[in-house]
Amino acid sequence: MQHISWFTVFVTAVWGLSFLFSIKRYLTRRMGGRVAVGPVARALDPGEEIVMRGMIGQGQRIEAMRYYREKTGAGLKEAKAYVERLARG
């Protein structure tokens, strides 16, 4: 059995990570800054939107973002944008 040094493992890991990041950077540029990661978020039901408007009206924006993410599977950025859009009217 051949002995592999820690240096070889480290260099291989760094090379692999840099390769993955370069692919991500390429895809991000290719898609105009938008890369879909994870499942696509679903839309809220009208009843769920009413619940969220109530939370926002009570000043519970963080809880509204948490609720939105739980119900739709969206990311934090999307949840924040949705809550801010609802808050504006």
PDB file of N, CA, C and O in Angstrom, residues 7 11 15 17 20 28-29 31 36-38 42 44 50 52 54 56 59 65 76-77 82 89:
ATOM      1  N   PHE A   7       0.390  16.609   2.690  1.00  0.00           N
ATOM      2  CA  PHE A   7       0.569  17.703   1.743  1.00  0.00           C
ATOM      3  C   PHE A   7      -0.157  17.420   0.433  1.00  0.00           C
ATOM      4  O   PHE A   7      -0.833  18.287  -0.118  1.00  0.00           O
ATOM      5  N   VAL A  11      -3.176  19.720  -1.026  1.00  0.00           N
ATOM      6  CA  VAL A  11      -3.084  20.344  -2.343  1.00  0.00           C
ATOM      7  C   VAL A  11      -4.244  19.886  -3.229  1.00  0.00           C
ATOM      8  O   VAL A  11      -4.860  20.687  -3.930  1.00  0.00           O
ATOM      9  N   TRP A  15      -7.127  22.353  -4.727  1.00  0.00           N
ATOM     10  CA  TRP A  15      -7.351  22.375  -6.160  1.00  0.00           C
ATOM     11  C   TRP A  15      -8.819  22.070  -6.469  1.00  0.00           C
ATOM     12  O   TRP A  15      -9.451  22.749  -7.288  1.00  0.00           O
ATOM     13  N   LEU A  17     -11.493  22.499  -4.530  1.00  0.00           N
ATOM     14  CA  LEU A  17     -12.353  23.616  -4.130  1.00  0.00           C
ATOM     15  C   LEU A  17     -12.231  24.789  -5.095  1.00  0.00           C
ATOM     16  O   LEU A  17     -13.238  25.412  -5.449  1.00  0.00           O
ATOM     17  N   LEU A  20     -14.276  23.995  -8.151  1.00  0.00           N
ATOM     18  CA  LEU A  20     -15.717  24.157  -7.920  1.00  0.00           C
ATOM     19  C   LEU A  20     -16.117  25.625  -7.888  1.00  0.00           C
ATOM     20  O   LEU A  20     -17.151  26.014  -8.450  1.00  0.00           O
ATOM     21  N   THR A  28     -22.488  31.833 -12.596  1.00  0.00           N
ATOM     22  CA  THR A  28     -23.083  33.072 -12.113  1.00  0.00           C
ATOM     23  C   THR A  28     -22.977  34.161 -13.177  1.00  0.00           C
ATOM     24  O   THR A  28     -23.947  34.868 -13.441  1.00  0.00           O
ATOM     25  N   ARG A  29     -21.835  34.293 -13.791  1.00  0.00           N
ATOM     26  CA  ARG A  29     -21.667  35.297 -14.845  1.00  0.00           C
ATOM     27  C   ARG A  29     -22.519  34.962 -16.057  1.00  0.00           C
ATOM     28  O   ARG A  29     -23.108  35.837 -16.674  1.00  0.00           O
ATOM     29  N   MET A  31     -25.340  33.366 -16.170  1.00  0.00           N
ATOM     30  CA  MET A  31     -26.766  33.525 -15.915  1.00  0.00           C
ATOM     31  C   MET A  31     -27.108  34.924 -15.414  1.00  0.00           C
ATOM     32  O   MET A  31     -28.179  35.132 -14.857  1.00  0.00           O
ATOM     33  N   ALA A  36     -29.562  29.303  -9.444  1.00  0.00           N
ATOM     34  CA  ALA A  36     -30.565  28.628  -8.626  1.00  0.00           C
ATOM     35  C   ALA A  36     -29.893  27.521  -7.829  1.00  0.00           C
ATOM     36  O   ALA A  36     -29.232  26.665  -8.385  1.00  0.00           O
ATOM     37  N   VAL A  37     -30.047  27.577  -6.526  1.00  0.00           N
ATOM     38  CA  VAL A  37     -29.487  26.562  -5.657  1.00  0.00           C
ATOM     39  C   VAL A  37     -30.617  26.023  -4.795  1.00  0.00           C
ATOM     40  O   VAL A  37     -31.321  26.789  -4.156  1.00  0.00           O
ATOM     41  N   GLY A  38     -30.789  24.741  -4.773  1.00  0.00           N
ATOM     42  CA  GLY A  38     -31.839  24.147  -3.953  1.00  0.00           C
ATOM     43  C   GLY A  38     -33.177  24.143  -4.662  1.00  0.00           C
ATOM     44  O   GLY A  38     -33.293  24.479  -5.834  1.00  0.00           O
ATOM     45  N   ARG A  42     -42.201  27.762  -3.615  1.00  0.00           N
ATOM     46  CA  ARG A  42     -43.591  27.745  -4.066  1.00  0.00           C
ATOM     47  C   ARG A  42     -44.268  29.044  -3.643  1.00  0.00           C
ATOM     48  O   ARG A  42     -43.791  29.748  -2.760  1.00  0.00           O
ATOM     49  N   LEU A  44     -47.222  31.439  -1.978  1.00  0.00           N
ATOM     50  CA  LEU A  44     -48.047  31.385  -0.769  1.00  0.00           C
ATOM     51  C   LEU A  44     -49.518  31.280  -1.131  1.00  0.00           C
ATOM     52  O   LEU A  44     -49.965  31.831  -2.143  1.00  0.00           O
ATOM     53  N   ILE A  50     -52.204  36.469   4.283  1.00  0.00           N
ATOM     54  CA  ILE A  50     -52.920  37.245   5.303  1.00  0.00           C
ATOM     55  C   ILE A  50     -52.225  37.120   6.651  1.00  0.00           C
ATOM     56  O   ILE A  50     -52.060  38.099   7.388  1.00  0.00           O
ATOM     57  N   MET A  52     -49.083  36.537   7.113  1.00  0.00           N
ATOM     58  CA  MET A  52     -47.842  37.321   7.030  1.00  0.00           C
ATOM     59  C   MET A  52     -48.112  38.812   7.164  1.00  0.00           C
ATOM     60  O   MET A  52     -47.368  39.516   7.842  1.00  0.00           O
ATOM     61  N   GLY A  54     -50.448  40.167   8.834  1.00  0.00           N
ATOM     62  CA  GLY A  54     -50.705  40.392  10.254  1.00  0.00           C
ATOM     63  C   GLY A  54     -49.419  40.475  11.059  1.00  0.00           C
ATOM     64  O   GLY A  54     -49.270  41.342  11.935  1.00  0.00           O
ATOM     65  N   ILE A  56     -46.477  41.355   9.919  1.00  0.00           N
ATOM     66  CA  ILE A  56     -45.794  42.599   9.548  1.00  0.00           C
ATOM     67  C   ILE A  56     -46.471  43.783  10.227  1.00  0.00           C
ATOM     68  O   ILE A  56     -45.809  44.699  10.712  1.00  0.00           O
ATOM     69  N   GLY A  59     -45.298  44.357  13.597  1.00  0.00           N
ATOM     70  CA  GLY A  59     -43.869  44.633  13.723  1.00  0.00           C
ATOM     71  C   GLY A  59     -43.007  43.388  13.851  1.00  0.00           C
ATOM     72  O   GLY A  59     -41.867  43.463  14.289  1.00  0.00           O
ATOM     73  N   MET A  65     -40.465  36.636   7.944  1.00  0.00           N
ATOM     74  CA  MET A  65     -39.467  36.048   7.048  1.00  0.00           C
ATOM     75  C   MET A  65     -39.289  34.567   7.343  1.00  0.00           C
ATOM     76  O   MET A  65     -39.219  33.749   6.421  1.00  0.00           O
ATOM     77  N   LEU A  76     -33.131  33.245   2.424  1.00  0.00           N
ATOM     78  CA  LEU A  76     -33.256  34.425   3.269  1.00  0.00           C
ATOM     79  C   LEU A  76     -33.419  35.704   2.438  1.00  0.00           C
ATOM     80  O   LEU A  76     -34.239  36.566   2.756  1.00  0.00           O
ATOM     81  N   LYS A  77     -32.667  35.818   1.362  1.00  0.00           N
ATOM     82  CA  LYS A  77     -32.726  37.008   0.519  1.00  0.00           C
ATOM     83  C   LYS A  77     -34.124  37.173  -0.088  1.00  0.00           C
ATOM     84  O   LYS A  77     -34.682  38.270  -0.085  1.00  0.00           O
ATOM     85  N   TYR A  82     -39.542  39.710  -0.083  1.00  0.00           N
ATOM     86  CA  TYR A  82     -40.997  39.526  -0.076  1.00  0.00           C
ATOM     87  C   TYR A  82     -41.635  40.273   1.094  1.00  0.00           C
ATOM     88  O   TYR A  82     -42.655  40.946   0.934  1.00  0.00           O
ATOM     89  N   GLY A  89     -46.816  47.718   0.874  1.00  0.00           N
ATOM     90  CA  GLY A  89     -48.221  47.807   0.460  1.00  0.00           C
ATOM     91  C   GLY A  89     -48.473  46.955  -0.661  1.00  0.00           C
ATOM     92  O   GLY A  89     -49.137  46.475  -1.307  1.00  0.00           O
TER      93      GLY A  89
END
